[in-house]
Amino acid sequence: MASVKEKIGYALGDAAAGGITWKIMSIAFPLFFTNVYGLSLVDTAALMLIARMFDVFTDPIMGSLADRTVSKWGTYRPWLILGAVPFGLIFALLLYTPDFGPVGKRVYAYTLYLLMMAVYTAVNVPYGSLLGVMTNDDNEKNQFSSYRMVGAYAMGFITLFSFPYIQKAIGGTEQHQYAVIGVIFGIIAAAMTMACGLMTKERLKPLRSEKFEFRQFVDLVKNKPWLFLTSIGICTNFFNGFRYAAAGYIFQYCINGEVTFSGFIINYTVFMAIGEIVCMIFGGVSPAFTKKIGSKRMAFVWAAAICLVTSILFFLIPMDKEYIWLMIVVVILTSIGVGLYSPLLWSMYADVADYATEKNGMSSTGLIFSSGTMAQKLGGAVSGALVAALLGIAGATMTADEFGNETIDIASINDSVRNMIWMLFSIFPAIIALIMGFLAYKFPIKK
């Protein structure tokens, strides 16, 4: 029986990866690269697509490598312990804007982004795989998964809510603010990742093939539950990816800046942070909700239905600051659905890993959990790139400031661009929610 301390330790891993690095990369990076760092919409779209798509192919390799690791810390924990410092350091460097020319800055951004995706893979794939070797009790897996989501969303709330206040406290240029924020959150992410590796235990030994066998990849694509769940995972990250990337543009161009009530700042990070705290609460409720519904797949279907309805509701809200509280209410309702399905996804990956071990006679836990990270990056890559590309198609253009840095030309922000931004936060996610609900309904494992 795992202790509460160990479950908290496991939660710290996703608090670092999901609550800090991935949240900032998903929500702040599109606006950071176009309006602060100085990349064009085309460069930003290409950066987010190429770098993450490259990493999509490294994830299964990392999963297979992690499965064969042997150390005094176990199979998966050494990747967390030894990868913690590079994880935090590269993240900090990625938020630094070097004093280079356009070509040099482009090379720096692409290089650091590729490195960040590589180290994220090296830490996060083994982290996800830990769930398969900490316990063989299905109920306890759900508890670990729930703790994980609560940790990710609680830290996500802290990260996003504090963002504008930290910026104001730092002062100076936006480039300086982001650089200091990178150092602060990089140190915290590294410490949490290290703590996760040291506080958790690997109780089960995977039935592994010590030598690399291509057959594992063949078995994987023949695994029907894996195909369904990977498609669902891609959809969940499309859903979040569109919303996170569009949030900054909503405040910048649809409602014309942050809203302040009696000193309380509501900007795009705080706006999404409110949803994070709701996700945290309902991530904790998810096991009881699943038990009430009777199965993981049907609980997922109901959660997807909530996301579908509330995303459509957001589209109907007028594009005006006067309706900010109505927008917040709808974001809260959407976050109920996200909070309910998030722990289910990782618990279902554990079920798929168990199914594969029983069917094939050897463990491919790391390989299967790597597909969760792969889905995250594929969904985030395509959605993030599409946001930048679709804004360009809608009519947004770039202009250079007095220092030669490119930024979106405010004169190009017309009704077509604003409507596209609004749809990227509402209609596009609604379509994705419909698809992932259908896939969950058809998921073959009926637990």
Coordinates of C-alpha atoms in Angstrom, one line a residue:
M1 CA 0.0 0.0 0.0
A2 CA 1.6 3.3 -1.1
S3 CA 1.7 6.1 1.4
V4 CA 0.2 9.6 0.9
K5 CA 3.8 11.0 0.9
E6 CA 4.7 8.8 -2.1
K7 CA 1.5 9.9 -4.0
I8 CA 2.4 13.5 -3.3
G9 CA 6.0 12.7 -4.5
Y10 CA 4.6 11.3 -7.7
A11 CA 2.3 14.3 -8.2
L12 CA 5.4 16.6 -8.1
G13 CA 6.6 15.1 -11.3
D14 CA 3.6 16.4 -13.3
A15 CA 3.5 19.6 -11.2
A16 CA 6.9 20.3 -12.8
A17 CA 6.3 19.0 -16.3
G18 CA 2.6 19.7 -16.8
G19 CA 2.0 22.5 -14.3
I20 CA 5.1 24.6 -15.1
T21 CA 7.0 23.8 -18.3
W22 CA 4.1 22.6 -20.5
K23 CA 1.6 25.2 -19.3
I24 CA 4.0 28.0 -20.1
M25 CA 5.0 26.5 -23.4
S26 CA 1.4 26.0 -24.4
I27 CA -0.1 29.2 -23.2
A28 CA 2.7 31.8 -23.2
F29 CA 5.0 30.7 -26.0
P30 CA 2.8 31.5 -29.0
L31 CA 2.4 35.1 -27.8
F32 CA 6.0 35.2 -26.5
F33 CA 7.6 34.2 -29.8
T34 CA 5.5 36.6 -32.0
N35 CA 5.2 39.6 -29.7
V36 CA 8.3 39.5 -27.4
Y37 CA 11.0 37.3 -28.9
G38 CA 10.5 38.6 -32.4
L39 CA 9.6 35.6 -34.6
S40 CA 7.2 35.9 -37.5
L41 CA 3.9 34.0 -37.5
V42 CA 5.4 31.7 -40.2
D43 CA 8.5 31.1 -38.1
T44 CA 6.5 30.5 -34.9
A45 CA 4.2 28.0 -36.7
A46 CA 7.1 26.2 -38.2
L47 CA 9.1 26.2 -34.9
M48 CA 6.2 24.7 -32.9
L49 CA 5.4 22.1 -35.6
I50 CA 8.8 20.9 -36.7
A51 CA 10.4 20.8 -33.2
R52 CA 7.5 18.9 -31.7
M53 CA 6.9 16.7 -34.7
F54 CA 10.6 15.7 -34.5
D55 CA 10.1 14.7 -30.9
V56 CA 7.0 12.7 -31.7
F57 CA 9.3 10.1 -33.3
T58 CA 11.8 10.2 -30.4
D59 CA 9.1 9.4 -27.8
P60 CA 8.6 5.7 -28.7
I61 CA 12.4 5.3 -28.9
M62 CA 12.7 6.8 -25.4
G63 CA 10.0 4.5 -24.1
S64 CA 11.8 1.4 -25.4
L65 CA 15.1 2.7 -24.0
A66 CA 13.5 3.4 -20.6
D67 CA 12.1 -0.1 -20.5
R68 CA 15.6 -1.6 -20.6
T69 CA 17.2 0.7 -18.0
V70 CA 18.8 -1.1 -15.1
S71 CA 20.1 1.0 -12.1
K72 CA 20.2 1.2 -8.3
W73 CA 17.2 3.5 -8.6
G74 CA 15.2 1.1 -10.7
T75 CA 14.0 1.3 -14.3
Y76 CA 12.3 4.7 -14.7
R77 CA 13.3 6.7 -11.7
P78 CA 17.0 7.4 -12.8
W79 CA 15.7 9.4 -15.7
L80 CA 13.9 11.8 -13.4
I81 CA 16.8 12.0 -10.9
L82 CA 19.5 12.6 -13.5
G83 CA 17.4 14.6 -15.9
A84 CA 16.1 17.1 -13.4
V85 CA 18.9 19.7 -13.7
P86 CA 19.1 19.7 -17.6
F87 CA 15.3 19.9 -17.6
G88 CA 15.2 23.2 -15.6
L89 CA 18.3 24.7 -17.2
I90 CA 17.2 24.3 -20.8
F91 CA 13.7 25.6 -20.0
A92 CA 15.3 28.8 -18.5
L93 CA 17.5 29.3 -21.6
L94 CA 14.5 28.9 -23.9
L95 CA 12.8 32.0 -22.3
Y96 CA 15.9 34.1 -22.8
T97 CA 16.0 36.4 -25.8
P98 CA 19.6 36.7 -27.1
D99 CA 20.9 39.9 -28.7
F100 CA 21.4 38.3 -32.1
G101 CA 20.2 39.2 -35.6
P102 CA 17.1 37.7 -37.1
V103 CA 18.9 34.6 -38.4
G104 CA 20.8 34.0 -35.1
K105 CA 17.6 34.4 -33.1
R106 CA 15.9 31.9 -35.3
V107 CA 18.7 29.4 -35.0
Y108 CA 18.8 29.9 -31.2
A109 CA 15.0 29.4 -30.9
Y110 CA 15.0 26.2 -33.0
T111 CA 18.0 24.7 -31.2
L112 CA 16.7 25.4 -27.7
Y113 CA 13.2 24.3 -28.6
L114 CA 14.5 21.0 -30.0
L115 CA 16.7 20.5 -26.9
M116 CA 13.7 21.3 -24.6
M117 CA 11.5 18.7 -26.4
A118 CA 14.3 16.1 -26.1
V119 CA 14.9 16.6 -22.4
Y120 CA 11.1 16.8 -21.8
T121 CA 10.9 13.4 -23.4
A122 CA 13.8 12.0 -21.4
V123 CA 12.0 13.0 -18.2
N124 CA 8.3 12.7 -18.9
V125 CA 8.2 9.3 -20.7
P126 CA 9.8 7.5 -17.7
Y127 CA 7.7 9.5 -15.3
G128 CA 4.5 8.3 -17.0
S129 CA 5.8 4.8 -17.1
L130 CA 6.3 4.8 -13.3
L131 CA 2.6 4.4 -12.9
G132 CA 2.8 0.9 -14.3
V133 CA 5.5 -0.3 -11.8
M134 CA 4.5 1.4 -8.6
T135 CA 1.4 -0.8 -8.0
N136 CA -0.6 -3.6 -9.6
D137 CA -3.8 -2.5 -7.8
D138 CA -6.2 -0.9 -10.3
N139 CA -7.8 1.4 -7.6
E140 CA -4.4 2.5 -6.4
K141 CA -3.4 3.3 -10.0
N142 CA -6.5 5.6 -10.2
Q143 CA -5.4 7.3 -7.0
F144 CA -1.9 7.9 -8.3
S145 CA -3.3 9.2 -11.5
S146 CA -5.7 11.5 -9.6
Y147 CA -2.8 12.8 -7.4
R148 CA -0.8 13.4 -10.6
M149 CA -3.6 15.5 -12.2
V150 CA -4.2 17.4 -9.0
G151 CA -0.5 18.2 -8.8
A152 CA -0.3 19.3 -12.4
Y153 CA -3.4 21.5 -12.2
A154 CA -2.6 23.0 -8.8
M155 CA 0.9 24.0 -10.0
G156 CA -0.6 25.1 -13.3
F157 CA -2.9 27.5 -11.3
I158 CA 0.0 28.8 -9.3
T159 CA 2.2 29.3 -12.4
L160 CA -0.5 31.1 -14.5
F161 CA -2.1 33.1 -11.7
S162 CA 1.3 34.5 -10.5
F163 CA 2.6 35.2 -14.0
P164 CA 1.5 38.8 -14.4
Y165 CA 2.3 39.7 -10.8
I166 CA 5.8 38.3 -11.2
Q167 CA 6.2 40.3 -14.4
K168 CA 5.2 43.5 -12.7
A169 CA 7.5 42.8 -9.7
I170 CA 10.5 42.1 -12.1
G171 CA 9.9 45.2 -14.2
G172 CA 12.0 46.3 -17.2
T173 CA 11.3 45.1 -20.7
E174 CA 9.2 42.1 -21.5
Q175 CA 12.2 40.3 -22.7
H176 CA 13.9 40.7 -19.3
Q177 CA 10.7 39.7 -17.5
Y178 CA 10.4 36.4 -19.5
A179 CA 14.1 35.7 -18.9
V180 CA 13.9 36.0 -15.1
I181 CA 10.6 34.0 -15.1
G182 CA 12.4 31.3 -17.0
V183 CA 15.1 31.1 -14.2
I184 CA 12.6 31.1 -11.4
F185 CA 10.3 28.4 -12.8
G186 CA 13.3 26.4 -14.2
I187 CA 14.7 26.0 -10.7
I188 CA 11.3 25.0 -9.3
A189 CA 10.7 22.5 -12.1
A190 CA 14.2 20.9 -11.6
A191 CA 13.7 20.6 -7.8
M192 CA 10.2 19.0 -8.2
T193 CA 11.4 16.6 -10.8
M194 CA 14.3 15.5 -8.6
A195 CA 12.0 15.1 -5.6
C196 CA 9.6 12.9 -7.6
G197 CA 12.4 10.6 -8.5
L198 CA 13.6 10.3 -4.9
M199 CA 10.2 10.0 -3.2
T200 CA 8.7 7.3 -5.3
K201 CA 9.2 3.5 -5.4
E202 CA 9.3 0.8 -8.1
R203 CA 7.6 -2.2 -6.6
L204 CA 7.1 -4.3 -9.7
K205 CA 9.8 -5.5 -12.1
P206 CA 8.8 -5.3 -15.8
L207 CA 9.0 -8.5 -17.9
R208 CA 11.4 -7.1 -20.3
S209 CA 13.3 -8.1 -23.4
E210 CA 16.8 -6.9 -22.6
K211 CA 17.7 -6.5 -26.3
F212 CA 15.9 -4.1 -28.6
E213 CA 13.3 -5.9 -30.6
F214 CA 11.5 -4.2 -33.5
R215 CA 8.6 -6.7 -32.8
Q216 CA 7.5 -4.4 -29.9
F217 CA 6.6 -1.7 -32.4
V218 CA 4.8 -4.2 -34.6
D219 CA 2.9 -5.4 -31.6
L220 CA 2.0 -1.8 -30.6
V221 CA 0.3 -0.9 -33.9
K222 CA -1.6 -4.2 -33.7
N223 CA -2.9 -3.2 -30.2
K224 CA -6.4 -2.0 -30.8
P225 CA -6.9 -0.4 -27.4
W226 CA -3.6 1.5 -27.9
L227 CA -4.7 2.8 -31.2
F228 CA -8.0 4.1 -29.7
L229 CA -6.3 5.6 -26.7
T230 CA -3.5 7.3 -28.6
S231 CA -6.2 8.9 -30.9
I232 CA -8.1 10.0 -27.8
G233 CA -4.8 11.4 -26.3
I234 CA -4.1 13.4 -29.5
C235 CA -7.7 14.8 -29.3
T236 CA -7.3 15.9 -25.7
N237 CA -4.2 17.8 -26.5
F238 CA -5.8 19.4 -29.6
F239 CA -8.6 20.5 -27.4
N240 CA -6.3 22.1 -24.8
G241 CA -3.8 23.2 -27.4
F242 CA -6.2 25.4 -29.3
R243 CA -7.6 27.0 -26.2
Y244 CA -4.2 27.6 -24.5
A245 CA -2.6 29.1 -27.7
A246 CA -5.6 31.3 -28.5
A247 CA -6.1 32.7 -24.9
G248 CA -3.3 35.3 -25.2
Y249 CA -4.6 36.5 -28.5
I250 CA -8.1 36.8 -27.1
F251 CA -7.0 39.3 -24.5
Q252 CA -4.6 41.1 -26.9
Y253 CA -6.9 41.5 -29.8
C254 CA -10.5 40.5 -29.0
I255 CA -11.1 42.3 -25.7
N256 CA -8.1 44.7 -26.0
G257 CA -5.9 44.0 -23.0
E258 CA -6.1 42.8 -19.4
V259 CA -9.0 43.6 -17.1
T260 CA -8.4 44.9 -13.6
F261 CA -11.0 44.9 -10.7
S262 CA -9.8 46.6 -7.5
G263 CA -6.2 45.6 -8.1
F264 CA -7.1 42.1 -9.2
I265 CA -5.5 41.5 -12.6
I266 CA -7.3 39.3 -15.2
N267 CA -5.0 38.6 -18.2
Y268 CA -4.7 35.6 -20.3
T269 CA -2.7 33.5 -17.9
V270 CA -4.9 34.4 -14.9
F271 CA -8.0 33.6 -17.1
M272 CA -6.7 30.1 -17.8
A273 CA -5.4 29.7 -14.2
I274 CA -9.0 29.9 -12.9
G275 CA -9.7 26.9 -15.1
E276 CA -6.7 25.1 -13.7
I277 CA -7.9 25.3 -10.1
V278 CA -11.3 23.8 -11.2
C279 CA -9.4 21.1 -13.1
M280 CA -7.5 20.3 -9.9
I281 CA -10.7 20.0 -7.9
F282 CA -12.4 17.8 -10.4
G283 CA -9.3 15.8 -11.0
G284 CA -9.6 14.8 -7.4
V285 CA -13.2 14.0 -7.9
S286 CA -12.6 11.9 -11.0
P287 CA -12.1 8.5 -9.2
A288 CA -15.5 8.8 -7.4
F289 CA -17.1 10.1 -10.6
T290 CA -15.8 7.1 -12.5
K291 CA -17.0 4.7 -9.8
K292 CA -20.5 6.4 -10.0
I293 CA -20.7 6.1 -13.8
G294 CA -19.4 2.5 -13.7
S295 CA -16.6 2.5 -16.2
K296 CA -13.6 4.7 -17.2
R297 CA -14.7 4.9 -20.9
M298 CA -18.2 6.1 -20.1
A299 CA -16.9 8.6 -17.5
F300 CA -14.7 9.9 -20.3
V301 CA -17.6 10.2 -22.6
W302 CA -19.6 12.3 -20.1
A303 CA -16.6 14.5 -19.5
A304 CA -16.1 15.0 -23.3
A305 CA -19.8 15.9 -23.6
I306 CA -19.4 18.7 -20.9
C307 CA -16.4 20.1 -23.0
L308 CA -18.5 20.0 -26.2
V309 CA -21.5 21.9 -24.8
T310 CA -19.5 24.5 -22.9
S311 CA -17.2 25.2 -25.9
I312 CA -20.2 26.0 -28.0
L313 CA -21.5 28.2 -25.2
F314 CA -18.3 30.3 -25.2
F315 CA -18.7 31.0 -28.9
L316 CA -22.1 32.7 -28.2
I317 CA -20.6 35.2 -25.7
P318 CA -20.1 38.7 -27.1
M319 CA -16.5 39.8 -27.7
D320 CA -16.5 42.5 -25.0
K321 CA -14.8 43.1 -21.7
E322 CA -18.2 43.6 -20.1
Y323 CA -18.8 39.9 -20.4
I324 CA -15.5 38.8 -18.8
W325 CA -17.2 37.2 -15.8
L326 CA -19.5 35.2 -18.2
M327 CA -16.4 34.0 -20.0
I328 CA -14.9 33.0 -16.7
V329 CA -18.0 31.0 -15.8
V330 CA -18.0 29.1 -19.1
V331 CA -14.2 28.4 -18.7
I332 CA -14.9 27.0 -15.2
L333 CA -17.7 24.7 -16.6
T334 CA -15.3 23.5 -19.4
S335 CA -12.6 22.9 -16.9
I336 CA -15.0 20.5 -15.0
G337 CA -15.0 18.2 -18.0
V338 CA -11.2 18.5 -18.5
G339 CA -10.6 17.8 -14.8
L340 CA -12.7 14.7 -15.0
Y341 CA -11.1 13.1 -18.0
S342 CA -7.5 14.0 -17.4
P343 CA -6.7 11.4 -14.7
L344 CA -8.8 8.8 -16.7
L345 CA -6.4 9.1 -19.7
W346 CA -3.3 8.0 -17.8
S347 CA -5.2 5.3 -15.8
M348 CA -6.4 3.9 -19.2
Y349 CA -2.8 3.9 -20.5
A350 CA -1.9 1.7 -17.5
D351 CA -4.8 -0.6 -18.5
V352 CA -3.4 -0.7 -22.1
A353 CA 0.0 -1.6 -20.8
D354 CA -1.4 -4.4 -18.7
Y355 CA -3.3 -5.7 -21.7
A356 CA -0.2 -5.6 -23.9
T357 CA 1.9 -7.5 -21.3
E358 CA -0.8 -10.2 -21.0
K359 CA -1.2 -10.5 -24.7
N360 CA 2.5 -10.4 -25.8
G361 CA 4.2 -12.0 -22.8
M362 CA 6.6 -9.1 -22.1
S363 CA 6.3 -5.6 -20.7
S364 CA 6.3 -2.6 -23.0
T365 CA 5.1 -0.2 -20.3
G366 CA 7.6 2.6 -21.2
L367 CA 6.8 2.3 -24.9
I368 CA 3.1 2.5 -24.3
F369 CA 3.3 5.4 -21.9
S370 CA 5.6 7.2 -24.3
S371 CA 2.6 7.3 -26.6
G372 CA 0.9 9.5 -24.1
T373 CA 3.8 12.0 -24.3
M374 CA 3.8 11.5 -28.1
A375 CA 0.1 12.3 -28.3
Q376 CA 0.7 15.4 -26.1
K377 CA 3.4 16.7 -28.4
L378 CA 1.6 15.8 -31.6
G379 CA -1.6 17.5 -30.5
G380 CA 0.2 20.5 -29.1
A381 CA 2.5 20.8 -32.1
V382 CA -0.3 20.8 -34.7
S383 CA -2.7 22.9 -32.7
G384 CA -0.1 25.5 -31.8
A385 CA 1.2 25.7 -35.4
L386 CA -2.4 25.9 -36.7
V387 CA -3.2 28.8 -34.5
A388 CA -0.3 30.8 -35.9
A389 CA -1.0 29.7 -39.4
L390 CA -4.8 30.3 -39.3
L391 CA -4.2 33.8 -37.9
G392 CA -2.1 34.5 -41.0
I393 CA -4.7 33.1 -43.3
A394 CA -7.4 35.2 -41.6
G395 CA -5.4 38.3 -42.4
A396 CA -2.9 39.0 -39.6
T397 CA 0.5 40.3 -40.8
M398 CA 3.8 41.1 -39.2
T399 CA 5.6 44.4 -38.9
A400 CA 9.1 45.3 -37.5
D401 CA 9.6 47.5 -34.5
E402 CA 12.4 50.1 -34.1
F403 CA 14.9 47.4 -33.1
G404 CA 14.1 45.2 -36.1
N405 CA 12.0 42.7 -34.0
E406 CA 8.9 41.4 -35.8
T407 CA 5.5 41.6 -34.1
I408 CA 1.9 41.3 -35.3
D409 CA 0.8 44.5 -37.0
I410 CA -2.1 45.8 -35.0
A411 CA -3.5 47.4 -38.2
S412 CA -4.1 44.0 -39.7
I413 CA -6.3 42.8 -36.8
N414 CA -9.7 43.0 -38.4
D415 CA -13.0 41.3 -37.7
S416 CA -11.9 38.2 -39.7
V417 CA -8.9 37.8 -37.4
R418 CA -10.8 38.4 -34.2
N419 CA -13.5 35.9 -35.3
M420 CA -10.8 33.3 -36.1
I421 CA -9.3 33.8 -32.6
W422 CA -12.7 33.4 -31.0
M423 CA -13.4 30.2 -33.0
L424 CA -10.0 28.8 -32.1
F425 CA -11.0 29.0 -28.4
S426 CA -14.6 27.6 -28.9
I427 CA -15.7 26.0 -32.2
F428 CA -12.5 24.2 -33.0
P429 CA -12.3 22.6 -29.4
A430 CA -16.0 21.7 -29.6
I431 CA -15.4 19.6 -32.8
I432 CA -12.4 17.9 -31.1
A433 CA -14.5 17.2 -28.0
L434 CA -17.1 15.5 -30.2
I435 CA -14.5 13.3 -31.8
M436 CA -12.8 12.3 -28.6
G437 CA -16.1 11.5 -26.9
F438 CA -17.0 9.1 -29.8
L439 CA -13.6 7.4 -29.6
A440 CA -13.9 7.0 -25.9
Y441 CA -17.3 5.4 -26.4
K442 CA -15.7 2.9 -28.8
F443 CA -12.7 2.2 -26.5
P444 CA -12.3 -1.7 -26.3
I445 CA -11.3 -2.1 -22.7
K446 CA -14.5 -1.8 -20.6
K447 CA -13.0 -1.3 -17.1

